[in-house]
Structure formats: C-alpha cells, structure tokens
Short mmCIF file of C-alpha atoms in Angstrom, two decimals:
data_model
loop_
_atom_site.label_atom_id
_atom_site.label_comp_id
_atom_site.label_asym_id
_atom_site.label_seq_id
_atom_site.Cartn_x
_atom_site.Cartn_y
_atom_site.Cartn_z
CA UNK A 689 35.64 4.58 -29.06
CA UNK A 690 35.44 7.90 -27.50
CA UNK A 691 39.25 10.13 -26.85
CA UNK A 692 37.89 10.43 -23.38
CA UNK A 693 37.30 6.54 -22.92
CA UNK A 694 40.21 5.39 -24.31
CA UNK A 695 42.39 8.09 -22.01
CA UNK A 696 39.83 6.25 -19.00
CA UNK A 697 41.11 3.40 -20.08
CA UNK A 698 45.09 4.57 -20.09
CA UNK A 699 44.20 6.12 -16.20
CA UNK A 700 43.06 2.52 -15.01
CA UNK A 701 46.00 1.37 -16.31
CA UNK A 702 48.31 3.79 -14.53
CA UNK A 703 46.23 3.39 -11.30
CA UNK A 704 46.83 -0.20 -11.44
CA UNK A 705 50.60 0.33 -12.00
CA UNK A 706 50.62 2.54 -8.84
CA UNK A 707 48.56 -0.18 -6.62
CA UNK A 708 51.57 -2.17 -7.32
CA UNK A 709 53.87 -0.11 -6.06
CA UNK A 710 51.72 0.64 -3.24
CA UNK A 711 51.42 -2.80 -1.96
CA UNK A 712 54.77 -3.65 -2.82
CA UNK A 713 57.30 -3.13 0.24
CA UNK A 714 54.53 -3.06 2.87
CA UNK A 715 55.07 -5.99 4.81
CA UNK A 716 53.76 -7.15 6.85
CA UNK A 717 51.53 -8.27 4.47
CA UNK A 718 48.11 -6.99 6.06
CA UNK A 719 46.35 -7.35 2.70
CA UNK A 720 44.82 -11.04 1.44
CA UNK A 721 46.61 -12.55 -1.11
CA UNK A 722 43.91 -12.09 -3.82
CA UNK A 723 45.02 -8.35 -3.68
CA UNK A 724 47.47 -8.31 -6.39
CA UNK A 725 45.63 -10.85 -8.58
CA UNK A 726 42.94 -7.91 -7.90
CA UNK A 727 45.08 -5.24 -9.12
CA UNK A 728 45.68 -7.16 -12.30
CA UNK A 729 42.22 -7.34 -13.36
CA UNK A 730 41.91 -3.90 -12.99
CA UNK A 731 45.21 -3.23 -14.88
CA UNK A 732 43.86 -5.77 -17.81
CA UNK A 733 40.30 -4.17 -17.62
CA UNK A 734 41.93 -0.64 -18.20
CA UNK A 735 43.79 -2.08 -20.95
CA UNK A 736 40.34 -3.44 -22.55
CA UNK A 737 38.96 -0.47 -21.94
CA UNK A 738 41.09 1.54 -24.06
CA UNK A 739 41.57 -0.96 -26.64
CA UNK A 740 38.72 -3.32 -27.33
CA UNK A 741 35.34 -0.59 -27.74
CA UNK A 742 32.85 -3.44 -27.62
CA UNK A 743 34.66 -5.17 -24.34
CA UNK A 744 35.00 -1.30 -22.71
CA UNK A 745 31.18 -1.59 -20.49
CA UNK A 746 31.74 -5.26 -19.35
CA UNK A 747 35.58 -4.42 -18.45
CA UNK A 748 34.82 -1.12 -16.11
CA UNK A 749 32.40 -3.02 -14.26
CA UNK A 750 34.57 -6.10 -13.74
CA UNK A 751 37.21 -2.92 -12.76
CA UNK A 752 35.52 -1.55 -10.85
CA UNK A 753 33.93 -4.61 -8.67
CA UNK A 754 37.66 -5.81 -8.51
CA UNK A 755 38.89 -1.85 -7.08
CA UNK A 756 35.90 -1.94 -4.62
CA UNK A 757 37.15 -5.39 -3.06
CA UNK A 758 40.57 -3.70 -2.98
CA UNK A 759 39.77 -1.24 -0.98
CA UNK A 760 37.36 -3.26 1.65
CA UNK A 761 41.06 -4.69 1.75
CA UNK A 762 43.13 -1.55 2.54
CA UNK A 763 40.39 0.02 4.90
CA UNK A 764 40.89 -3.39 7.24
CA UNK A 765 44.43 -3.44 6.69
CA UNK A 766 44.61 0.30 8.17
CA UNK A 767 43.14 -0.90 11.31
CA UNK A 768 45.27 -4.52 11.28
CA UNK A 769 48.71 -2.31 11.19
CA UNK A 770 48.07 -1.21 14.81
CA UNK A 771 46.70 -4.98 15.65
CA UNK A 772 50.51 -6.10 14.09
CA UNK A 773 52.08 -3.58 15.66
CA UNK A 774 50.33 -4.44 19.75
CA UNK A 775 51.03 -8.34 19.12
CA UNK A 776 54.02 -8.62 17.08
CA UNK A 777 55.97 -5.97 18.93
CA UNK A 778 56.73 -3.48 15.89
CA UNK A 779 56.98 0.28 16.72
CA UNK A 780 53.60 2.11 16.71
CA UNK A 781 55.00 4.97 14.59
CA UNK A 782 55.73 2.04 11.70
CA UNK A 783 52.50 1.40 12.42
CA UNK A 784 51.06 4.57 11.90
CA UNK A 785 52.96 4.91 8.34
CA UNK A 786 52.12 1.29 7.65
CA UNK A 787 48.27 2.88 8.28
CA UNK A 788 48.68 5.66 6.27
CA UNK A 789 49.98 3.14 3.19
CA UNK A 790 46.71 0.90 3.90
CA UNK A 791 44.57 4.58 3.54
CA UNK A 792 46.67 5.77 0.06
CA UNK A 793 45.72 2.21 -0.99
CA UNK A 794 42.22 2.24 -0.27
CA UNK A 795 42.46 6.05 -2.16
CA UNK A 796 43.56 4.61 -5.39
CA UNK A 797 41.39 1.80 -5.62
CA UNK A 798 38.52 4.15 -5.17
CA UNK A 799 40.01 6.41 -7.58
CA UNK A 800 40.05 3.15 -9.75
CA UNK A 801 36.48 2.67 -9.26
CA UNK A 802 35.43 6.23 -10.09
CA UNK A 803 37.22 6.05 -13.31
CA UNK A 804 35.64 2.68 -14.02
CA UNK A 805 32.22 4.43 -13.70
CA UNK A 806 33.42 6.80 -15.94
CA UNK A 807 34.69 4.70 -18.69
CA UNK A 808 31.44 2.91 -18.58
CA UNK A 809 29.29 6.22 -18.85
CA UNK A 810 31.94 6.74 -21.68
CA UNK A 811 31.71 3.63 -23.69
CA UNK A 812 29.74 2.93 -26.86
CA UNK A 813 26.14 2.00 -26.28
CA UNK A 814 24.36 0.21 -23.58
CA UNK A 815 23.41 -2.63 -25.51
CA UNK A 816 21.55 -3.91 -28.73
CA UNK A 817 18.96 -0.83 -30.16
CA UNK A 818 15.78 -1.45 -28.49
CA UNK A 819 16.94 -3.98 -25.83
CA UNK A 820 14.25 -3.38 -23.49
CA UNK A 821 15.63 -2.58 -19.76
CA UNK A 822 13.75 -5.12 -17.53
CA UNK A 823 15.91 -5.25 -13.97
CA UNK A 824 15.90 -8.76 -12.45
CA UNK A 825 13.93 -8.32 -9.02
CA UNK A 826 15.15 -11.73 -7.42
CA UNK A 827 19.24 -10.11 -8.30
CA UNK A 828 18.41 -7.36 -6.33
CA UNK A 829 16.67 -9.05 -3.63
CA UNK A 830 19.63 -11.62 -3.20
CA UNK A 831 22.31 -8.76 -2.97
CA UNK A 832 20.21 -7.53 -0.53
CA UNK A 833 20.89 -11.11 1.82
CA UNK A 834 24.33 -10.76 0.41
CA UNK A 835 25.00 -7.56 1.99
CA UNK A 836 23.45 -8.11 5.01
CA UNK A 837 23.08 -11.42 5.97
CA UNK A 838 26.92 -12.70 4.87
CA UNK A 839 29.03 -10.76 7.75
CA UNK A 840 26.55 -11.72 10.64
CA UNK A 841 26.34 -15.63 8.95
CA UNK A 842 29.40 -15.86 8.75
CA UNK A 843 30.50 -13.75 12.37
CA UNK A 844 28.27 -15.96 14.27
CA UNK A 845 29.83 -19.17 12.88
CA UNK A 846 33.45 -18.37 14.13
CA UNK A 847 31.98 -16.56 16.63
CA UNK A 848 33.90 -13.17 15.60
CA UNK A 849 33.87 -10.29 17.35
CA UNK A 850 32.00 -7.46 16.14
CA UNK A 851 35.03 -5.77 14.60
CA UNK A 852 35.27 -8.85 12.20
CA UNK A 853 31.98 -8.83 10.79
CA UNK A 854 32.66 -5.65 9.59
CA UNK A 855 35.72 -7.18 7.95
CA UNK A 856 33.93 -9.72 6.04
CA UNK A 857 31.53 -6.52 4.92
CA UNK A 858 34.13 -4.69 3.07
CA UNK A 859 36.28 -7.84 2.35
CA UNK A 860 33.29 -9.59 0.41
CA UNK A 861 29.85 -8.69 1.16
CA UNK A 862 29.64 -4.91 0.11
CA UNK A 863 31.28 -5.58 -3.71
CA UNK A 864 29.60 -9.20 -3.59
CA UNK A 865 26.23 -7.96 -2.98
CA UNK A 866 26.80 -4.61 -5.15
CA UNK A 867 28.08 -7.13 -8.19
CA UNK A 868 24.89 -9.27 -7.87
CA UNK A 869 22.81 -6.03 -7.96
CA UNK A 870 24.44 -5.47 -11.05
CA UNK A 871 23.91 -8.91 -12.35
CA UNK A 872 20.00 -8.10 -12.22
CA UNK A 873 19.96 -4.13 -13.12
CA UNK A 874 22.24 -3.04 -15.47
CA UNK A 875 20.62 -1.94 -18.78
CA UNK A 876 23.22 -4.10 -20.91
CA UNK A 877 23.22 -7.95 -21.28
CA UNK A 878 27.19 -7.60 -21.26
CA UNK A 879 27.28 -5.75 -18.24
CA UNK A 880 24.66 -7.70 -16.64
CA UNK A 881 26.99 -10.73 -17.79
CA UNK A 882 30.04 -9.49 -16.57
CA UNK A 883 29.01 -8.24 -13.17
CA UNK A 884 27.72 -11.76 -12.24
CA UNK A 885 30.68 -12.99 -13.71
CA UNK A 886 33.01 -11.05 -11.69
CA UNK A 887 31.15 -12.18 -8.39
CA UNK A 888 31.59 -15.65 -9.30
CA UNK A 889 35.27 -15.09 -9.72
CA UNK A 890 35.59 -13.73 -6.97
CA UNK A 891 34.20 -16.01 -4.56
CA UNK A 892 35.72 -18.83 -6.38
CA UNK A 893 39.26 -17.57 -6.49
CA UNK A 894 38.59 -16.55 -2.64
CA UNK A 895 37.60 -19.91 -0.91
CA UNK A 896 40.94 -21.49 -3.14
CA UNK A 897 42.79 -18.41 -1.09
CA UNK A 898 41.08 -19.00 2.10
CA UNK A 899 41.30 -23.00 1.63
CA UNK A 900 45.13 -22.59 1.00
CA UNK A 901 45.77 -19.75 3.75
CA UNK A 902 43.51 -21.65 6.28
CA UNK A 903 43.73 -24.81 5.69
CA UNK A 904 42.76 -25.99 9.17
CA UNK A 905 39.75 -24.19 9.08
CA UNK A 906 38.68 -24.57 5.73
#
C-alpha cells in the first residue's frame, strides 16, 4: 500500500469524524436514522483503507456508495429545515442556519466520496493478472430502472407530490442505481462484489428503518 492511499484512507477517517459532529446537535433531526450508521461505514471503510491493502478497492466503493446516500440525505434535509420551521413554528433564521448545516453536511459527504474515488484509483491492482474486464449488461440495464423508475413507482403509490419523488431520488435511487451499475462494470471481482453488496445493505437496513419509523405504513 501506497503513502498516498493509506493518508486517503486517514482523510476518510477524519471526514467521518467530522460528519459526526456535523449531525450531532442539529435537531430537529431532519436526517433518516440510517445516517449515522452511514457515517460509520464510511469511518470503518477509511480505516480499511489505510490498513488492510487487499480490502482498500472494495472499502472506497462501499465508502463511497454509503457518502453518496449521505448526502441525498443532507440535500433533502436543507429543504425540510424551512418545511420544520413553517409547521412546527421555529424561527426562519434557525432555519436558515439549520439549512446551511444540512449544505456543510452534504459538502463533506461529497468530499467523502471524492476521496473514496481516490483511494480506489490509489489502491493495489484491479484484480487477478489477466482477469478479463467483461461489464455485466443486464447490471447496467437494471440501474437504469433503478434510477428512474424507483422515485415515480414509488411517488405514484403514496401519491407524493412532485417534490417527494425527488426525495426518494437522492435518498435511494441515485446511489442504489449507481451501486448496481457498479455491481455489473467495475473491472475487479471485489469491487464488483462489494458494490452489490453495499446496495443490498442498504436497502435491507432501510425497509428495517422505514418498517420501525413507519410502522403504520409499512
């Protein structure tokens, strides 16, 4: 392992640290309760990266699918603290800072996910010598209904307004369907392996969240 990818590593680490205090102290909570579970995987997948060479690929992706769903959070949440503040009769101007705490949230987990690209560009090898790179078509083609069929499917059956379905695009569809891309076209098996294996975490650890937040609905 690389100086530079093991100091990648140390930065995901110290992004992570600062997404905690970041959320911490914001109420009212505008964020989903996966957020900080989020954070941690990016904290442990910066500490992978720096420390485990053969783990480094597979850990920035995981990373960085886990910083991209972060900040689908923090972009909502920046509109949601002037929702809050409307209904729930808090003072616009806490609003307004509240917003501007959703935005340096959303910063740092894209900061997290440039890193993570980074520390994967950085890492040893793609993959076996001479592992052929044959992308998975049908991967690709199902991100595709991922990302664009998943906030209108899912709009239409609560009957959301349109402001919602672009909620559910940067909650879940946008990493979702960019993870399943991954699943079929990364070069390395690991990678490949870990991307899929991040969406699937994901969605599983989010319907337990949105059975247990919702229960009515769910």
């Amino acid at each position: 392992m690389t100086v530079p990818a093991r100091v990648s590593g140390g930065l995901i680490v110290w992004l992570a640290v600062s997404l905690v205090g970041l959320l911490d102290g914001s109420g009212p909570p505008m964020h989903p309760g996966l957020a900080r579970l989020l954070v941690a995987v990016v904290g442990v997948a910066g500490l992978l990266v720096a420390a485990w060479p053969a783990a480094a690929r597979p850990a920035a992706v995981v990373g960085g699918l886990a910083a991209l769903q972060i900040a689908g959070y923090a972009l909502v949440a920046s509109r949601d603290w002037f929702n809050f503040a409307g209904a729930g009769g808090a003072s616009y101007s806490a609003a307004g800072a509240g917003s501007l705490r959703a935005f340096a949230v959303a910063a740092a987990a894209l900061a997290v996910l440039v890193v993570c690209l980074l520390a994967y560009w950085l890492a040893p090898g793609a993959g076996p010598a001479g592992e052929p790179f044959r992308p998975h078509r049908a991967w690709v083609v199902l991100a595709g209904g991922v990302f664009a069929a998943l906030p209108v499917l899912l709009g239409a059956w609560s009957g959301a307004a349109l402001s919602v379905v672009g909620q559910v695009a940067m909650w879940w569809s946008i990493p979702w369907g960019l993870g399943i891309a991954g699943a079929g076209a990364l070069p390395s098996r690991a990678a490949r392996r870990a991307a899929a294996g991040g969406v699937a975490g994901s969605v599983m650890l989010t319907t337990l969240w949105f059975a247990v937040a919702y229960p009515g609905v769910a």
